[in-house]
XYZ file of C-alpha atoms in Angstrom:
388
model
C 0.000 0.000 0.000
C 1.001 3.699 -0.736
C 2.598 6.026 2.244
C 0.325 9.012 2.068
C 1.563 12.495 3.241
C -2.014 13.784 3.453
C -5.282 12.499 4.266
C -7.265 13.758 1.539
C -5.370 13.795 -2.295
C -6.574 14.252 -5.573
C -6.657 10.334 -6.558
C -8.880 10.109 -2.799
C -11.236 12.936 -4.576
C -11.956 11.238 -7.304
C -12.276 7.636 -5.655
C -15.215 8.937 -3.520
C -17.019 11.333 -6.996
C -16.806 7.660 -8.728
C -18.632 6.170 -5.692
C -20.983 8.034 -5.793
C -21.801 8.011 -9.550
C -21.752 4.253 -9.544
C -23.643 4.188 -6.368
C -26.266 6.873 -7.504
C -26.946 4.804 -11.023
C -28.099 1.753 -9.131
C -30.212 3.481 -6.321
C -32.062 5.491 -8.868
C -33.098 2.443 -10.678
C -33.981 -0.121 -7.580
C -36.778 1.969 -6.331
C -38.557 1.431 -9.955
C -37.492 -1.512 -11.476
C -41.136 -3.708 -10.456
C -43.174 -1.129 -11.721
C -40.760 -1.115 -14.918
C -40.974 -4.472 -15.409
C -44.869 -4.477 -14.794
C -45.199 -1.554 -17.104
C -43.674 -3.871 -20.454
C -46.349 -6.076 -19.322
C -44.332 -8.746 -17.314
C -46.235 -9.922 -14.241
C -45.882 -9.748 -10.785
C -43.633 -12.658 -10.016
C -41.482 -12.080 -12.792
C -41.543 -8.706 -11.648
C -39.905 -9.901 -8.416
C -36.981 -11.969 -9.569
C -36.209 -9.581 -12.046
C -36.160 -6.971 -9.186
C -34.083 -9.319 -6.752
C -31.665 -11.213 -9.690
C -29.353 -8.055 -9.304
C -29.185 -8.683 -5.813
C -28.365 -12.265 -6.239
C -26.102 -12.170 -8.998
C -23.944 -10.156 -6.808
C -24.355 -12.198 -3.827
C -22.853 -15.161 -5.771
C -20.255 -12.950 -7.219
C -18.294 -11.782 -4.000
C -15.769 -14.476 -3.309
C -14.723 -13.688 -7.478
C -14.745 -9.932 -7.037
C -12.657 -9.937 -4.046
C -10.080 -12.358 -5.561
C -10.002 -10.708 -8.532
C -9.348 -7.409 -6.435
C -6.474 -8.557 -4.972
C -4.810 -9.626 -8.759
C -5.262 -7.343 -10.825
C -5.592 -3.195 -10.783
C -7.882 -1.461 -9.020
C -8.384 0.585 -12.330
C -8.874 -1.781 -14.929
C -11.448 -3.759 -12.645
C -13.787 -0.845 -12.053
C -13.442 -0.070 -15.588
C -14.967 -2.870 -16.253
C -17.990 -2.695 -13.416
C -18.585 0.536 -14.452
C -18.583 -0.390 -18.017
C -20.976 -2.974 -17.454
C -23.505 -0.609 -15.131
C -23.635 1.711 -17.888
C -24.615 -0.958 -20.549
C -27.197 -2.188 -18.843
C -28.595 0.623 -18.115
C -28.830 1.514 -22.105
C -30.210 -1.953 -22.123
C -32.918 -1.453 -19.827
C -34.193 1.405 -22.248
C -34.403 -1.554 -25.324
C -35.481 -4.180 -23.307
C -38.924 -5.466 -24.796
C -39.680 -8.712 -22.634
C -38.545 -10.639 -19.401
C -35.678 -12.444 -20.516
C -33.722 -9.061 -21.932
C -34.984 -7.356 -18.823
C -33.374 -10.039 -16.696
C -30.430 -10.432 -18.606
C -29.726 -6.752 -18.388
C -30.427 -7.308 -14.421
C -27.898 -9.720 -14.310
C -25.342 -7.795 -15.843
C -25.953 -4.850 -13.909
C -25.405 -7.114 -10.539
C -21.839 -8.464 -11.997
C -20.817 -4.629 -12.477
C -22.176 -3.468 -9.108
C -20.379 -6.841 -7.706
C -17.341 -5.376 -9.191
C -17.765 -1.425 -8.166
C -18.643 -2.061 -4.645
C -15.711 -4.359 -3.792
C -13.033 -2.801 -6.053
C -13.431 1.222 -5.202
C -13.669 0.083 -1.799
C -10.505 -1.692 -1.786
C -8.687 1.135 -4.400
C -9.474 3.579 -0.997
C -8.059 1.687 1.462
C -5.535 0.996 -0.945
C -4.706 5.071 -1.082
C -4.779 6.142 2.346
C -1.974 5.376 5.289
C -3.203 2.378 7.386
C -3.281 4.700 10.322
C -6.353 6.656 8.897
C -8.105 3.720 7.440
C -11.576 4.150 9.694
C -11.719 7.780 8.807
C -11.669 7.045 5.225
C -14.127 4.370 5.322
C -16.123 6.496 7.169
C -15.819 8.583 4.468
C -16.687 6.529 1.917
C -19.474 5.330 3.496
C -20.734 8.920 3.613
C -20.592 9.289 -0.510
C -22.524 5.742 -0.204
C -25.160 7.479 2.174
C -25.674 10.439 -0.130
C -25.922 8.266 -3.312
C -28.439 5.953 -1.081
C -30.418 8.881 0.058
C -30.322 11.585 -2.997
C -31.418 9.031 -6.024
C -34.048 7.206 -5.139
C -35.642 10.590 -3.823
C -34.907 12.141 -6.787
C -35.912 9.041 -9.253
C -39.362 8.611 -7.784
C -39.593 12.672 -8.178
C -38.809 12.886 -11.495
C -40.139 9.535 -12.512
C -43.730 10.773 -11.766
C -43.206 14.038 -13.865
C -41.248 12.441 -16.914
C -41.804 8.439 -16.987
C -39.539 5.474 -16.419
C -37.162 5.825 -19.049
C -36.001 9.521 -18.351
C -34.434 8.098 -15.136
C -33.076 5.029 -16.826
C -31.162 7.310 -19.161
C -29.867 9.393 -15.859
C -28.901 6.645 -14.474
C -26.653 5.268 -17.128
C -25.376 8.901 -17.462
C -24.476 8.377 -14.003
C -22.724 5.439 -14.832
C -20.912 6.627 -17.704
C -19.806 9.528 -15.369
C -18.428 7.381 -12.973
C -16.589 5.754 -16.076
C -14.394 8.994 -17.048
C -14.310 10.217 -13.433
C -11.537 7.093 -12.805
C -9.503 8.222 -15.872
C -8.424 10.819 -13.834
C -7.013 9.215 -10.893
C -3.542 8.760 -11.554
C -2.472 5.904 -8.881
C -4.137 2.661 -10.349
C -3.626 0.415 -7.253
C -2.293 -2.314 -9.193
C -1.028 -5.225 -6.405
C 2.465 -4.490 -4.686
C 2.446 -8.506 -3.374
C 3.348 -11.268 -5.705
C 0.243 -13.936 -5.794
C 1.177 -16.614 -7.747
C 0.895 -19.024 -5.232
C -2.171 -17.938 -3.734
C -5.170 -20.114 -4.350
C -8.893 -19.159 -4.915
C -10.345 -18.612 -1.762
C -13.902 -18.188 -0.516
C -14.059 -15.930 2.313
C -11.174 -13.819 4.430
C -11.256 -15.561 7.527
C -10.111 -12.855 9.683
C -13.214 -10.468 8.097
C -15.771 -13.450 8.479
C -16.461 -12.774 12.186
C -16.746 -9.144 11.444
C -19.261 -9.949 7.867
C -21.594 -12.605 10.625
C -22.160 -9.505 13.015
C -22.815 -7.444 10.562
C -24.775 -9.737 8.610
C -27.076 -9.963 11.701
C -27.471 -6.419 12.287
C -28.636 -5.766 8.656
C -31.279 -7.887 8.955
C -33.793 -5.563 10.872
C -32.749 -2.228 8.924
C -33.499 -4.271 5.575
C -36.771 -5.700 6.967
C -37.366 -2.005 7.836
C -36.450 -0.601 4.411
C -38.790 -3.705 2.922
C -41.295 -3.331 5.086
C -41.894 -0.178 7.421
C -44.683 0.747 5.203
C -47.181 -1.884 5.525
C -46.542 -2.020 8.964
C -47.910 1.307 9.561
C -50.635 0.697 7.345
C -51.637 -2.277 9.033
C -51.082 -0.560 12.447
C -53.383 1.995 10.939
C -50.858 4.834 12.695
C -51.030 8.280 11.520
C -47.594 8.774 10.813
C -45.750 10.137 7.812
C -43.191 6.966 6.777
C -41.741 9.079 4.098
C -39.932 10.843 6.507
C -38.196 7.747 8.286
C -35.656 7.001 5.669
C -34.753 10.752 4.798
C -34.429 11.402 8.920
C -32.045 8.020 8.910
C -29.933 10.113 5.726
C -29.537 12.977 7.869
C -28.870 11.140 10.691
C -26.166 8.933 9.240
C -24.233 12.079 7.381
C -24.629 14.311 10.437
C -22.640 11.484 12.592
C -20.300 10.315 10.697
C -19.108 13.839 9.917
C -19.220 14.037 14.032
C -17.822 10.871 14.881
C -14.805 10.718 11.248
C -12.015 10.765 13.656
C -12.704 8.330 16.252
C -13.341 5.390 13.657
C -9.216 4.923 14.033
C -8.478 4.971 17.366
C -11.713 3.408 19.116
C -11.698 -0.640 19.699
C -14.631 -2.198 18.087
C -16.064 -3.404 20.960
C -16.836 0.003 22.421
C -18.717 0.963 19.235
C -20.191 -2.635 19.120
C -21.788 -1.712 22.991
C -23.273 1.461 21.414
C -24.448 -0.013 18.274
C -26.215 -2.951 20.178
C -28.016 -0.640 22.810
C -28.725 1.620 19.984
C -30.279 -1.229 18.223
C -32.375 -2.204 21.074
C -33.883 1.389 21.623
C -35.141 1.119 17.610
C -36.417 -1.901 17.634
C -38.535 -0.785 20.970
C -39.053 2.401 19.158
C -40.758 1.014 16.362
C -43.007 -1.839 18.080
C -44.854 1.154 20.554
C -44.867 4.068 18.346
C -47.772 6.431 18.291
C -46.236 9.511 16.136
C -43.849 11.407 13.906
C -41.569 11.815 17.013
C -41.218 8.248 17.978
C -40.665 7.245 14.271
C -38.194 10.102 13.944
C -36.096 8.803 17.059
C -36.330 5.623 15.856
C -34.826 6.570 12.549
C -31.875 8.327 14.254
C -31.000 5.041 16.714
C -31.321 3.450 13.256
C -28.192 5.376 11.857
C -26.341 5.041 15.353
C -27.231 0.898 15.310
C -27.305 0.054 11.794
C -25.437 3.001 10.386
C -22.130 3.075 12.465
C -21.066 -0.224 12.375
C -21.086 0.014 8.523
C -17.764 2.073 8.528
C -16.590 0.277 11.728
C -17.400 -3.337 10.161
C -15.630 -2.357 6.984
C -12.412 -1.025 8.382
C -12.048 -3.553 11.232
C -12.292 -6.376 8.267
C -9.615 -4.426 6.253
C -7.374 -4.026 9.065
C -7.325 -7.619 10.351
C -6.918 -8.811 6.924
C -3.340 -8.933 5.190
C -2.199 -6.423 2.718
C -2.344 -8.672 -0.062
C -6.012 -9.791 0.512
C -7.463 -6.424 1.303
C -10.028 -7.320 -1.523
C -11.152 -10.574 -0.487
C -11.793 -9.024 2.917
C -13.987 -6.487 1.253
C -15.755 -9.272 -0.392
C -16.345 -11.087 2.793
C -17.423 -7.634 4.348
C -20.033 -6.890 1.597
C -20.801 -11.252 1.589
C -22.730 -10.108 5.303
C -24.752 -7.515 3.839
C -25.676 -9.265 0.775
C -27.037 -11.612 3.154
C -28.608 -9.383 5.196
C -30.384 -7.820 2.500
C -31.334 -10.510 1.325
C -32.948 -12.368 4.267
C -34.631 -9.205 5.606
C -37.463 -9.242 2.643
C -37.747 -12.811 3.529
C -38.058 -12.724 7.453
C -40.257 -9.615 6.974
C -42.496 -11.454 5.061
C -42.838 -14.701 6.927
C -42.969 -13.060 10.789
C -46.639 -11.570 9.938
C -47.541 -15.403 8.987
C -46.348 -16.482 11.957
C -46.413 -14.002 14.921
C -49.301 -10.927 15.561
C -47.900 -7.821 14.280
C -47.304 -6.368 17.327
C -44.690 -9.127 18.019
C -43.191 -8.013 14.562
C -40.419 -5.669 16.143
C -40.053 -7.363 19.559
C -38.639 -10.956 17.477
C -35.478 -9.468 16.372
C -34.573 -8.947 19.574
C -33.065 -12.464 19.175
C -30.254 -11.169 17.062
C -28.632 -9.158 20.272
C -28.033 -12.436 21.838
C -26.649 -14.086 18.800
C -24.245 -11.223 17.836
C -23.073 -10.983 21.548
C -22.032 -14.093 21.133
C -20.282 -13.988 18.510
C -18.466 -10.865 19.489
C -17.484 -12.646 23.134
C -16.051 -15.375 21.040
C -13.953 -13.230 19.082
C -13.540 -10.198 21.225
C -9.677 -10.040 21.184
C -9.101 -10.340 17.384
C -11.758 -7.542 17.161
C -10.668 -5.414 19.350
C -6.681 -5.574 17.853
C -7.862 -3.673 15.080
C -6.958 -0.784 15.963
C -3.377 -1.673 17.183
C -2.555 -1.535 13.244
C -2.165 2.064 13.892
């Protein structure tokens, strides 16, 4: 890895602008993708896996991405993802039936596979060791904006100009993110010989940190999934709209706060926070009555949930080994593919099962579970920070 002077460089700059291009041309798609795919006619279930193959595709993808991170330069690799976003997003435009539709779906999850696990890496991969958690933190703030500003803005201008004004933005975006990395000069290509390094699977020193945070995922995605039937079914007159867009806020507001304590605070302190914060949500959102209560909720959210995505990604990056810095991404990401994808699933299933007003209260069980796994690994997590 480089020896930065600074913090913040030119190459760093553009690193983060290509983030959030690449970032901003999937978000502004997501959000409208089943009522795309139901507007060419395609039904309802088709609708879905078309909507979740992305998703999927990526899922099965990590372990590749993350290897292939490690081998090869940062550059050419998100070249390629971002390549890839940008035609699929032209071929979402062409697209006439379900099997273009999902073919253009499945390309778009092998470049987002790509983007998320090689910029990551190409930012760790420019910044001293010693700084790593602020820049992640940093990172995951361009992530937050891009998560926040384009599906806001697609559904906006969606209901003014149609579906396929957005698809074109959104493979603008892409093609933006495209030229952006032309301009970073340091291409991250590998400083450690790997010849002799087979395939693997997983970094095992990142896989307790990907399990935590797989766990903790799962009731902010059944949230994202879900939050609005619940209050319709609770018949509470609350605005949900605002939850998400509070969360934003939230999340930006303290990670600008919190930027230089991500390097020099053991990951069990913010693992305490994060758990009690999660608690106080998940209580928040089984017995609220209001705006306020839903608001609160929304900020414990970004404290819970939010955090412990910049802690979980630099803690996996520095326990992992200079030379595997992208498989340890992969395995980071690995947890929150799985997260997002068994939140829809739980969410769905718990109202089959349970009352809603036991819908909350149930992932209670994950506190116990991650607690566990943090006791059993407490001392490798909390070494982290001794990198510095």
């Amino acid at each position: 890895m480089t020896n930065k002077s600074s913090f913040f460089s030119k190459d760093i700059v553009y690193v983060m602008l290509a983030t959030f291009f690449y970032q901003f041309s999937i978000q502004a798609i997501n959000p409208l993708m089943n009522g795309y795919a139901r507007n060419l006619g395609i039904n309802s279930a088709f609708a879905g896996i078309i909507v979740g193959v992305m998703s999927i595709t990526s899922m099965l993808l990590r372990p590749f991405a993350g290897n292939l991170t490690d081998r090869i330069s940062k550059y050419r690799l998100a070249l390629i993802g971002g390549s890839l976003c940008a035609i699929s997003d032209f071929g979402y435009l062409f697209a006439s039936n379900v099997t273009w539709l999902l073919f253009f779906r499945i390309i778009n999850g092998v470049g987002f596979v790509l983007c998320t696990v090689c910029l990551a890496t190409w930012m760790a991969f420019l910044v001293p060791r010693q700084h790593l958690g602020a820049a992640m933190g940093y990172y995951g703030l361009l992530n937050a904006l891009a998560m926040a500003i384009a599906p806001a803005l697609a559904i906006s201008i969606y209901q003014r100009l149609g579906y396929k004004f957005i698809i074109i933005l959104a493979a603008l975006s892409a093609v933006a993110m495209v030229v952006v990395i032309q301009l970073i000069d340091n291409h991250a290509k590998p400083s450690v010989k790997l010849e002799g390094q087979h395939f693997k699977l997983i970094q095992r020193d990142a896989l307790p940190v990907a399990i935590i945070f797989s766990l903790l995922s799962i009731p902010y995605f059944v949230t994202q999934a879900d939050i609005v039937m619940y209050v319709q079914e609770r018949h509470l007159s609350i605005t949900v709209s605002l939850f998400f867009l509070c969360y934003s806020i939230a999340l930006i507001i303290i990670r600008i706060l919190l930027k230089n304590y991500f390097d020099t605070i053991p990951f069990g302190i913010w693992f305490s926070i994060c758990i009690i914060a999660t608690i106080g949500y998940i209580i928040l959102l089984t017995i609220m009555q209001n705006n306020f209560e839903m608001i609160l909720a929304a900020i414990l959210m970004a404290i819970g949930f939010g955090v412990m995505v910049s802690v979980s990604q630099s803690t996996s990056l520095l326990l992992a080994p200079l030379e595997e810095q992208g498989l340890a991404n992969a395995t980071y990401y690995l947890g929150s593919d799985i997260g997002m994808s068994l939140g829809p699933i739980i969410g769905g299933i718990l109202p089959t099962i349970f009352p809603l007003k036991f819908f909350y209260p149930v992932m209670l069980l994950i506190v116990p579970l991650t607690a566990i796994i943090y006791l059993f690994n407490r001392r490798k997590l909390n070494s982290a920070v001794q990198y510095n």
